mmCIF file of N, CA and C in Angstrom:
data_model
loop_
_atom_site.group_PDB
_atom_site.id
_atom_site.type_symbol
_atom_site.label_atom_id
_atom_site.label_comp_id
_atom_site.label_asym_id
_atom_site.label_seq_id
_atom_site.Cartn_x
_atom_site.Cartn_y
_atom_site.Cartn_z
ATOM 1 N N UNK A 1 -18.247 -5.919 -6.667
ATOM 2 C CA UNK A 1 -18.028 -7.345 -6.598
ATOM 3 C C UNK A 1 -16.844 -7.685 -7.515
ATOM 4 N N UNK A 2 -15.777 -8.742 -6.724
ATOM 5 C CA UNK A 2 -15.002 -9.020 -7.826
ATOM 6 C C UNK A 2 -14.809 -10.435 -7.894
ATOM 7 N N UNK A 3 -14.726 -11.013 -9.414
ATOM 8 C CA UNK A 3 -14.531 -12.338 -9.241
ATOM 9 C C UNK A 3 -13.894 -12.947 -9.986
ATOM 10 N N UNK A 4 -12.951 -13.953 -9.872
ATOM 11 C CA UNK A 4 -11.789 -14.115 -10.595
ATOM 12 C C UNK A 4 -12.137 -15.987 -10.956
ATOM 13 N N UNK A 5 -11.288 -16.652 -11.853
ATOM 14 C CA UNK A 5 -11.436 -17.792 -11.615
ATOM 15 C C UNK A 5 -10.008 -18.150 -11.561
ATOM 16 N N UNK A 6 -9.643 -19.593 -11.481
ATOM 17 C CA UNK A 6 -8.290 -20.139 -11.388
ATOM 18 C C UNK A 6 -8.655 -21.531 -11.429
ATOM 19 N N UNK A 7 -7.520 -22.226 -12.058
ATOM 20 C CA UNK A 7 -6.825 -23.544 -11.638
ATOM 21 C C UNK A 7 -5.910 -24.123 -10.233
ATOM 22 N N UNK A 8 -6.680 -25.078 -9.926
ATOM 23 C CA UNK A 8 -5.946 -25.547 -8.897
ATOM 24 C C UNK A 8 -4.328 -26.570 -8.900
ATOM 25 N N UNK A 9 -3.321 -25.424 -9.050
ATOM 26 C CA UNK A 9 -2.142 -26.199 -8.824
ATOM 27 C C UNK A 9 -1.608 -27.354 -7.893
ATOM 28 N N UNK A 10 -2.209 -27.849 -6.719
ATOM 29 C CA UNK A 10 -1.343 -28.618 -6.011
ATOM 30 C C UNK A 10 -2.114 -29.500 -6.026
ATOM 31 N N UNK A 11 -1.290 -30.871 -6.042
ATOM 32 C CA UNK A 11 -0.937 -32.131 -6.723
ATOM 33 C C UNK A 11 -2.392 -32.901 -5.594
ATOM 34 N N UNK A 12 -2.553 -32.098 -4.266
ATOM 35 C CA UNK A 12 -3.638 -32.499 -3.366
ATOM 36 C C UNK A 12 -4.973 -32.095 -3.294
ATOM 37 N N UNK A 13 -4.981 -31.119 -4.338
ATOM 38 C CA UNK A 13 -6.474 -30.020 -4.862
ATOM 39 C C UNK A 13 -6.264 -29.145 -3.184
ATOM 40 N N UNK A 14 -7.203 -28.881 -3.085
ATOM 41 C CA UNK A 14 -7.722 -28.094 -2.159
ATOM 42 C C UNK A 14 -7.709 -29.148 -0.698
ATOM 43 N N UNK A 15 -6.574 -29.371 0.124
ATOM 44 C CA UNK A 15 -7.127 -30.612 1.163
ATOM 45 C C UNK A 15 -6.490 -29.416 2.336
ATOM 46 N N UNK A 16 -7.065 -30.323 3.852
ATOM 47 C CA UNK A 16 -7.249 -29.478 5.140
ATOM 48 C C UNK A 16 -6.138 -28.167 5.162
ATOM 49 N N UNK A 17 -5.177 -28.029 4.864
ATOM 50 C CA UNK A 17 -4.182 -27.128 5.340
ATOM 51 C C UNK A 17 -4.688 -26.060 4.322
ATOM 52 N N UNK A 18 -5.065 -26.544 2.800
ATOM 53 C CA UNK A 18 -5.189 -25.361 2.174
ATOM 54 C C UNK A 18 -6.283 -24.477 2.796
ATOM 55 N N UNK A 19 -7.398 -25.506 2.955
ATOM 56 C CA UNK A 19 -8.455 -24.704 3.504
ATOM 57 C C UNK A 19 -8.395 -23.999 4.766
ATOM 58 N N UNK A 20 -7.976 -24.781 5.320
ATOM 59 C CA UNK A 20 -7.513 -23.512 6.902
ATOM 60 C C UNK A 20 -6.587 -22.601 6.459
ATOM 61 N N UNK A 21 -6.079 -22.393 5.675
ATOM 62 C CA UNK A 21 -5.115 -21.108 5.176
ATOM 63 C C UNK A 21 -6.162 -20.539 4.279
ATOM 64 N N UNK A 22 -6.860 -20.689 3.570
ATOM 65 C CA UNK A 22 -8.131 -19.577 2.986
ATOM 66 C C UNK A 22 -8.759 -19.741 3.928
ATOM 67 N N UNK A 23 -9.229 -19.836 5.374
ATOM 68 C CA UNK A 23 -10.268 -19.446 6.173
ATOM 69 C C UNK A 23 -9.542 -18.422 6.961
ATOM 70 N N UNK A 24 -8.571 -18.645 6.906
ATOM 71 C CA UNK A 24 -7.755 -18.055 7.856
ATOM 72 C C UNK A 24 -7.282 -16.143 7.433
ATOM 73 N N UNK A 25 -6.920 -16.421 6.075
ATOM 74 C CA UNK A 25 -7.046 -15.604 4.625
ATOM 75 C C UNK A 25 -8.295 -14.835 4.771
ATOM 76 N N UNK A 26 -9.250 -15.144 4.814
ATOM 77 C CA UNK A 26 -11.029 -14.784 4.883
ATOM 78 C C UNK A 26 -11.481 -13.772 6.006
ATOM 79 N N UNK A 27 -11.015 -14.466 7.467
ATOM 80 C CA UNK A 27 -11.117 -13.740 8.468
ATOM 81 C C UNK A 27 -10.094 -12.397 8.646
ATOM 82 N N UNK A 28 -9.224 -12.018 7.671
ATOM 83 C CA UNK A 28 -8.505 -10.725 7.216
ATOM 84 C C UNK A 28 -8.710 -9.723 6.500
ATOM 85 N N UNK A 29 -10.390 -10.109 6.264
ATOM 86 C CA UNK A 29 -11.190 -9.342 5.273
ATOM 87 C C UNK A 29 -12.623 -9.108 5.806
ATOM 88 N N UNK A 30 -12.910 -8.538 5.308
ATOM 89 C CA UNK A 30 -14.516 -7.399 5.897
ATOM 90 C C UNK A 30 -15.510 -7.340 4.519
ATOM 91 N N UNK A 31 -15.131 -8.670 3.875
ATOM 92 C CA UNK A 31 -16.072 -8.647 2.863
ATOM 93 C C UNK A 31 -16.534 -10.193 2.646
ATOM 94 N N UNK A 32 -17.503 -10.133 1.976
ATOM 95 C CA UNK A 32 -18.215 -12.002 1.592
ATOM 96 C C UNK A 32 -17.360 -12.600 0.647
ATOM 97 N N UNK A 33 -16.478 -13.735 1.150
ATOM 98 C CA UNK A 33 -16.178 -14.003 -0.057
ATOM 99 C C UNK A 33 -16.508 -15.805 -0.337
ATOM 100 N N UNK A 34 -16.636 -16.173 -1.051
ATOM 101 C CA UNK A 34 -17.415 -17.407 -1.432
ATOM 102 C C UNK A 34 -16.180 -18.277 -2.945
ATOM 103 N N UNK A 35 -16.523 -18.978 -2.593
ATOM 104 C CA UNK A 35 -15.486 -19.990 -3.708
ATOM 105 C C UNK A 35 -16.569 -21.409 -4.802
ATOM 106 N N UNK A 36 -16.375 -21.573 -5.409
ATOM 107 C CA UNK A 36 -17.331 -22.036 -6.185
ATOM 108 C C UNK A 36 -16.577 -23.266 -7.042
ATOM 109 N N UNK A 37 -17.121 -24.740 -7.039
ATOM 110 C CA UNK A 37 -16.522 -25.754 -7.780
ATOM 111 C C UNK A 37 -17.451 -26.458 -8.252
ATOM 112 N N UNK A 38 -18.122 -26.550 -9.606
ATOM 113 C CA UNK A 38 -19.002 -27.922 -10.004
ATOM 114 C C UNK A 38 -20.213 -27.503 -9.715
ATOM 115 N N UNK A 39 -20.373 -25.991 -9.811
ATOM 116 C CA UNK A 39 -21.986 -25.781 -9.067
ATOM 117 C C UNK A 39 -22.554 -25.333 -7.166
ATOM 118 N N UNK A 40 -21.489 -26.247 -6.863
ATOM 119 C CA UNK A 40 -21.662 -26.004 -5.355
ATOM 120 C C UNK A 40 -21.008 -24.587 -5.186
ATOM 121 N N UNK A 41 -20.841 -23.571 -4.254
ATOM 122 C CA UNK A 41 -20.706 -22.883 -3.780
ATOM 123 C C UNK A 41 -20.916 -22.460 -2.191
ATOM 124 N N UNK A 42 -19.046 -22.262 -1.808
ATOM 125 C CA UNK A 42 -20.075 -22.270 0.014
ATOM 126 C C UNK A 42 -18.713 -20.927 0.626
ATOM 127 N N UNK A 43 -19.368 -20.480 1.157
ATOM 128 C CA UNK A 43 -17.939 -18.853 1.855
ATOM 129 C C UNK A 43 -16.926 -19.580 2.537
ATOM 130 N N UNK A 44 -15.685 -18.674 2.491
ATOM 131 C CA UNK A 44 -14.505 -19.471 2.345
ATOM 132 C C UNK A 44 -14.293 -20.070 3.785
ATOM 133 N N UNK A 45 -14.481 -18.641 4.665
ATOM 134 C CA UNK A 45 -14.217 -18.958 5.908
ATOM 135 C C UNK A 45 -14.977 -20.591 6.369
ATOM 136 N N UNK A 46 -15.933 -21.527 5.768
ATOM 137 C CA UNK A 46 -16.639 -22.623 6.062
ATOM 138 C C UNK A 46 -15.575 -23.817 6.354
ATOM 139 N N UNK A 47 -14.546 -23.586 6.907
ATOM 140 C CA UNK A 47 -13.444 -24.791 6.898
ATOM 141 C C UNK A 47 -14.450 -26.305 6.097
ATOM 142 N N UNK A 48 -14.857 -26.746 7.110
ATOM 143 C CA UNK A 48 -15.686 -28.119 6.505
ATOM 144 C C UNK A 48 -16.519 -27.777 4.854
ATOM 145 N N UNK A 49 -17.282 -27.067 4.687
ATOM 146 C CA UNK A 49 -17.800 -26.691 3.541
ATOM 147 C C UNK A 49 -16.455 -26.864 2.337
ATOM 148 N N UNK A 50 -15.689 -26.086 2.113
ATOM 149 C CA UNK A 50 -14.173 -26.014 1.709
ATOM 150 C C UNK A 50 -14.120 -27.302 1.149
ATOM 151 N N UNK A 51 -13.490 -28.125 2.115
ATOM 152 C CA UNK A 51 -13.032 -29.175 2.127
ATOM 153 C C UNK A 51 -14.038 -30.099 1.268
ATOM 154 N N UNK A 52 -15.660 -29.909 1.418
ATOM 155 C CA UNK A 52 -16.759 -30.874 1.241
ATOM 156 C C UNK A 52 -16.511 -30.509 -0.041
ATOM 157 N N UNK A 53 -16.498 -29.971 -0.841
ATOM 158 C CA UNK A 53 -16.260 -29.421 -2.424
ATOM 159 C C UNK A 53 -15.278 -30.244 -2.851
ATOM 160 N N UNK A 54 -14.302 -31.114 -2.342
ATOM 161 C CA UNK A 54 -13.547 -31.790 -2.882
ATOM 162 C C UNK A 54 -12.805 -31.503 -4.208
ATOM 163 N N UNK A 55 -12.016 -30.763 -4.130
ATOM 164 C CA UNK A 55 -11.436 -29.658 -5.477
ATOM 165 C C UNK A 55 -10.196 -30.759 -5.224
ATOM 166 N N UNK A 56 -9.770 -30.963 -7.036
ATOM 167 C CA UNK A 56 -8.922 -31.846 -6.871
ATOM 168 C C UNK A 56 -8.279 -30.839 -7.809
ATOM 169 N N UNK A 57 -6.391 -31.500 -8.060
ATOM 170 C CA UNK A 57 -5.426 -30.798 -8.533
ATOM 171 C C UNK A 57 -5.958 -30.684 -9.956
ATOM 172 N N UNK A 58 -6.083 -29.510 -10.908
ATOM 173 C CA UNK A 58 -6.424 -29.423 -12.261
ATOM 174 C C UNK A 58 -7.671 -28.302 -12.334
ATOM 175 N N UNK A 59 -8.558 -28.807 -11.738
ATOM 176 C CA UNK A 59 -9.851 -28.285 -11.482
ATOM 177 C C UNK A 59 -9.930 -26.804 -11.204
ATOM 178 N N UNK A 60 -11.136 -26.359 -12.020
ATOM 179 C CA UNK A 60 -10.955 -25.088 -11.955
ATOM 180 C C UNK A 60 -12.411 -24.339 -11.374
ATOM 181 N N UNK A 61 -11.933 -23.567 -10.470
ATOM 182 C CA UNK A 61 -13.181 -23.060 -9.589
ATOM 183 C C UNK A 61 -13.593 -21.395 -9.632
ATOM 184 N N UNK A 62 -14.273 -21.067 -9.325
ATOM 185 C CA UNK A 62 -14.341 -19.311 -9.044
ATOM 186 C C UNK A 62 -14.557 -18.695 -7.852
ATOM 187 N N UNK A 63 -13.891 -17.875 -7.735
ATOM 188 C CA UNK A 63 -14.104 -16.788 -6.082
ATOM 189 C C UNK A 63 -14.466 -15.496 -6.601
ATOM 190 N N UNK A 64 -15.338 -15.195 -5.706
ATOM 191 C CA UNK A 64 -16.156 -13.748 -5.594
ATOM 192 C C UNK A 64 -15.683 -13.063 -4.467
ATOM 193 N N UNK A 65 -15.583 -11.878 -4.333
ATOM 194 C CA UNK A 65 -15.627 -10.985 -3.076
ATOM 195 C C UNK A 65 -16.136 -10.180 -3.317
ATOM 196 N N UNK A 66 -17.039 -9.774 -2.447
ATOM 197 C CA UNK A 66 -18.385 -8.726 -2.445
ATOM 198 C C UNK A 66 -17.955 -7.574 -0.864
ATOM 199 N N UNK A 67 -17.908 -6.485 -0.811
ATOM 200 C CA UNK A 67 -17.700 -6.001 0.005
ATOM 201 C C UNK A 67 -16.542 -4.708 -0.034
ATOM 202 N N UNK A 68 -16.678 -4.426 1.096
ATOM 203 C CA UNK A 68 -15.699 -2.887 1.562
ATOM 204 C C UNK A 68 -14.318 -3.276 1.009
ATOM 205 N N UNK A 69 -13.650 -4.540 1.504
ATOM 206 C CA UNK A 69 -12.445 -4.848 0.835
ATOM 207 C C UNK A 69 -11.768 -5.762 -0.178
ATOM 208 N N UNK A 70 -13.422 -5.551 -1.158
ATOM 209 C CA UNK A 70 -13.352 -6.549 -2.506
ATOM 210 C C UNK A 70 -11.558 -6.674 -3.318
ATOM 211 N N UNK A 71 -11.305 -5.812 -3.296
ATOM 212 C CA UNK A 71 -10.217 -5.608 -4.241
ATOM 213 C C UNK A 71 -9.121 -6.402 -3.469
ATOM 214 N N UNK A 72 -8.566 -6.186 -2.427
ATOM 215 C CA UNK A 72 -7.816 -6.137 -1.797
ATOM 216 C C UNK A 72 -8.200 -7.420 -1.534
ATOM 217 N N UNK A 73 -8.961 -8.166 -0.919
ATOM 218 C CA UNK A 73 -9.120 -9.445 -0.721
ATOM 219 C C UNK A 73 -9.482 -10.879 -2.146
ATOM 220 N N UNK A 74 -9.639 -10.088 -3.167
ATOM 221 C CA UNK A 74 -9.326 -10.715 -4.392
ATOM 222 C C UNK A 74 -8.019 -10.668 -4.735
ATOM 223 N N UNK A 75 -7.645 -9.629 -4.740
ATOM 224 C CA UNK A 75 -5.770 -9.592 -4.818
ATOM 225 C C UNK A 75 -5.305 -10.563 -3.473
ATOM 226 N N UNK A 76 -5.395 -10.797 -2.626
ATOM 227 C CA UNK A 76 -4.662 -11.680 -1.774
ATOM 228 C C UNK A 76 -5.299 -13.400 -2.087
ATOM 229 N N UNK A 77 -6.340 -13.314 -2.339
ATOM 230 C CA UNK A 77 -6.937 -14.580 -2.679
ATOM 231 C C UNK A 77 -5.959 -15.474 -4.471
ATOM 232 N N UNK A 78 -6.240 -14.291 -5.468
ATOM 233 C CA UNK A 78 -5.463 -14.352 -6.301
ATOM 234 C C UNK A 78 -4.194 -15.091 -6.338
ATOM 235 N N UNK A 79 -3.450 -14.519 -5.132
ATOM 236 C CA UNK A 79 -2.086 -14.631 -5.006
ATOM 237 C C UNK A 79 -1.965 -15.994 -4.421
ATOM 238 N N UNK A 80 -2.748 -16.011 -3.688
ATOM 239 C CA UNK A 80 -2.351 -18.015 -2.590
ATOM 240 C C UNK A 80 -2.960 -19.025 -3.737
ATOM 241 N N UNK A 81 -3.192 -18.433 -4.474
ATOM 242 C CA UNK A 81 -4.066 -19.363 -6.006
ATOM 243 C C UNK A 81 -2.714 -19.521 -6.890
ATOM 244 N N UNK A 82 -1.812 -18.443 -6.836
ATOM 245 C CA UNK A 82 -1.004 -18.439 -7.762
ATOM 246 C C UNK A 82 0.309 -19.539 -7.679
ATOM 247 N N UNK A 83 0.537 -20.132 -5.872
ATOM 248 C CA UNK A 83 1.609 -20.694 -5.770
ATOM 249 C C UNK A 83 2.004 -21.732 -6.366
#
């Protein structure tokens, strides 16, 4: 299992485009991965779930990936966190 946390850089938190680009991100991987804000927690691929978390710019959340391509899908998750 790997799990990283981060700050959310853009000025819109987490709104529709980001989340369809981590669902989209998600379905490129063969492992569980789940994102976490304020307690709630819901898997990334959940477009609506995503979004329902209402992650605003500042806010800081955690992602897990559990699975065959933990590493590799924390390293790409990492990275779209980093822009």
């Amino acid at each position: 299992m790997k799990k990283f946390e981060c700050t959310i850089k853009d000025p819109l938190g987490i709104h529709a485009r980001t989340a369809a680009l981590l669902a989209k991100e998600a379905g490129n991987h063969s492992c569980r991965i789940t994102i976490e804000a304020d307690g709630a927690c819901v898997e990334v691929g959940d477009l609506v779930g995503v979004m329902c978390l209402g992650v605003t710019c500042g806010q800081k959340i955690a992602m897990e990936c559990e699975g065959l391509d933990e590493d590799r899908a924390a390293e790409q998750f990492q990275r779209i966190f980093d822009i």
